[in-house]
Coordinates of C-alpha atoms in Angstrom, one line a residue:
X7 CA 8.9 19.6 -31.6
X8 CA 10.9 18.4 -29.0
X9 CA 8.7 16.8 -27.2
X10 CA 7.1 15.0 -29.8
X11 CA 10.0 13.6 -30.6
X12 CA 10.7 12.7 -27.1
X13 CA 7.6 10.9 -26.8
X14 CA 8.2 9.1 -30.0
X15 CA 11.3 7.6 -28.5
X16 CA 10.4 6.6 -25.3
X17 CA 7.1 5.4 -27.0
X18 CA 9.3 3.2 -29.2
X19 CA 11.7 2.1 -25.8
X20 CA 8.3 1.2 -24.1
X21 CA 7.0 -1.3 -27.2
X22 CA 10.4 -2.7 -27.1
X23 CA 10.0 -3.6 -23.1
X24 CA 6.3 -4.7 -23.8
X25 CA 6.6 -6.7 -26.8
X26 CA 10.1 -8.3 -25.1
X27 CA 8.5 -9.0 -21.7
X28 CA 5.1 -10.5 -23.2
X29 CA 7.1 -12.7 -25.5
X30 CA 9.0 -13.7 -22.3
X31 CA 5.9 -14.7 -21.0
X32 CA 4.5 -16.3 -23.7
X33 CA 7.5 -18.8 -23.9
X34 CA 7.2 -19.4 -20.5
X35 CA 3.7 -20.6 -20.9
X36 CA 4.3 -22.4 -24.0
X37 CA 7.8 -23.7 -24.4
X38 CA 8.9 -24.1 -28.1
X39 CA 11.6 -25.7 -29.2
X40 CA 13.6 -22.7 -31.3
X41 CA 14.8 -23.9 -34.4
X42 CA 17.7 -23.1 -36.3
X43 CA 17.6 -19.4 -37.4
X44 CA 19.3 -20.0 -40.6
X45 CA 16.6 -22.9 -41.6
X46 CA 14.1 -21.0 -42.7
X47 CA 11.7 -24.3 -43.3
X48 CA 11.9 -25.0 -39.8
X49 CA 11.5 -21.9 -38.6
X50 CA 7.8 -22.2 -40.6
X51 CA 7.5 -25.4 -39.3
X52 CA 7.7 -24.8 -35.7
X53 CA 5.2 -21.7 -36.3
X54 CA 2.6 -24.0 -38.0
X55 CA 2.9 -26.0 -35.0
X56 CA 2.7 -24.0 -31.9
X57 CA -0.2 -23.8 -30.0
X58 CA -3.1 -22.0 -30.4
X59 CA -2.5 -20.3 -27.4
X60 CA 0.5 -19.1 -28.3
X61 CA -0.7 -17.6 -31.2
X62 CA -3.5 -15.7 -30.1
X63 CA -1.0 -14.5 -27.1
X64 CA 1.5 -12.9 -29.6
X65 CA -1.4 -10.9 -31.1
X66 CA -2.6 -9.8 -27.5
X67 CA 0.7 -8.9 -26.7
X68 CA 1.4 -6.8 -29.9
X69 CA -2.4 -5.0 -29.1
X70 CA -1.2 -4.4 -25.3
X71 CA 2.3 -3.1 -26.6
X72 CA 1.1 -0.7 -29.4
X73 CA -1.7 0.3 -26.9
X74 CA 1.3 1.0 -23.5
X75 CA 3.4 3.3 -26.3
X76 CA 1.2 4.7 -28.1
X77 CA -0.3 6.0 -24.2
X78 CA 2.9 6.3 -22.9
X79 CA 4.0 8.5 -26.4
X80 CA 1.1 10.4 -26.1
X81 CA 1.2 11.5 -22.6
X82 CA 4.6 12.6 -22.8
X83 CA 4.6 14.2 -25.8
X84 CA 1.0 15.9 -25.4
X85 CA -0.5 14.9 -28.4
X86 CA -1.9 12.4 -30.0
X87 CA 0.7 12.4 -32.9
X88 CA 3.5 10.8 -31.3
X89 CA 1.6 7.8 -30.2
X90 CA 0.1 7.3 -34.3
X91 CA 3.7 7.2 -35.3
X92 CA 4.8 5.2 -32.3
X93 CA 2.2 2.7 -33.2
X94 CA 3.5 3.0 -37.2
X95 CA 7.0 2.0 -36.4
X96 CA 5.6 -0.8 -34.6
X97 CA 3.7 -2.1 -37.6
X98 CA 7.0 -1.4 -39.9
X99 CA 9.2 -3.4 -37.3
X100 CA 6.6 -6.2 -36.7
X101 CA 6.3 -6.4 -40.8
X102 CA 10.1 -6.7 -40.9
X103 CA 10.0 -9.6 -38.3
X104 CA 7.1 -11.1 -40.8
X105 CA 9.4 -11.2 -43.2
X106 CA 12.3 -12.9 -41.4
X107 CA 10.0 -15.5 -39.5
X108 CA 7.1 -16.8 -41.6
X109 CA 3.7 -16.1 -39.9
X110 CA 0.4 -17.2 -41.6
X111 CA -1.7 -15.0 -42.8
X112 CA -4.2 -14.8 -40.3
X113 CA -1.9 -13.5 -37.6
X114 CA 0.3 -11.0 -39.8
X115 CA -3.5 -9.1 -40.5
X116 CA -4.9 -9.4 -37.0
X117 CA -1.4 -8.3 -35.8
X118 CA -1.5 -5.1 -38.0
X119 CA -5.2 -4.2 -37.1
X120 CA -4.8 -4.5 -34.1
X121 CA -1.3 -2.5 -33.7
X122 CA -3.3 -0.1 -35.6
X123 CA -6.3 0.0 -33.0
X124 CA -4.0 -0.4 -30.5
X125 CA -1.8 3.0 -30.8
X126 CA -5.3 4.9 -31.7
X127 CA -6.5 4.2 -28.4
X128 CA -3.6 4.2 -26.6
X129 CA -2.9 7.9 -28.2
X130 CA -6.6 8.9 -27.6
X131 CA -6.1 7.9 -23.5
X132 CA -3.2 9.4 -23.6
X133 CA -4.2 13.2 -24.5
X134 CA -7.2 12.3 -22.3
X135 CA -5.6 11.2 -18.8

């Protein structure tokens, strides 16, 4: 028991670091202007209006993260387990960002599949390497 929970927390520590760096990055590559947190209409504006790019990025970066932990999880914890529930508090967190920073549609289901795919794989290679 220990140890799944040990893997479910550094699991969680690494999709912090992953999903922090590779936002980092994406920002980098495609400067937005950040709007006022407490306007929530521009906040949905400047998401309707960022690149494409950056869009498909944040959705690669939430596979690779979910992917990482759920590995990461996996391997130190010795089963599978810990990276599925890794990869679940990564969807609940991500939804919870959803809801504070308007998405469209299209990304908030491609983010959650692929989350989803993301941790099962990650879990699988991690029980396997």
């Amino acid at each position: 028991m220990f140890k799944l929970i040990l893997g479910v927390v550094v699991g969680v520590v690494v999709v912090m670091a992953l999903v922090v760096g590779g936002e980092f990055a994406l920002h980098a590559l495609f400067p937005i202007p950040m709007p006022d947190p407490n306007d929530a209409e521009a906040a949905k504006a400047a998401m309707a209006n960022a690149p494409m790019g950056a869009k498909i990025g944040l959705i690669v970066v939430y596979f690779i993260a979910a992917a990482g932990a759920g590995f990461v999880a996996a391997k130190v914890a010795a089963r599978r387990l810990a990276g599925w529930i890794t990869a679940g508090i990564m969807a609940a967190l991500t939804i919870a960002n959803f809801f504070m920073l308007p998405h469209p549609v299209w990304i908030v289901a491609a983010s959650l599949i692929l989350i989803a795919a993301g941790g099962w794989l990650g879990a699988r290679a991690g029980t396997r390497a």
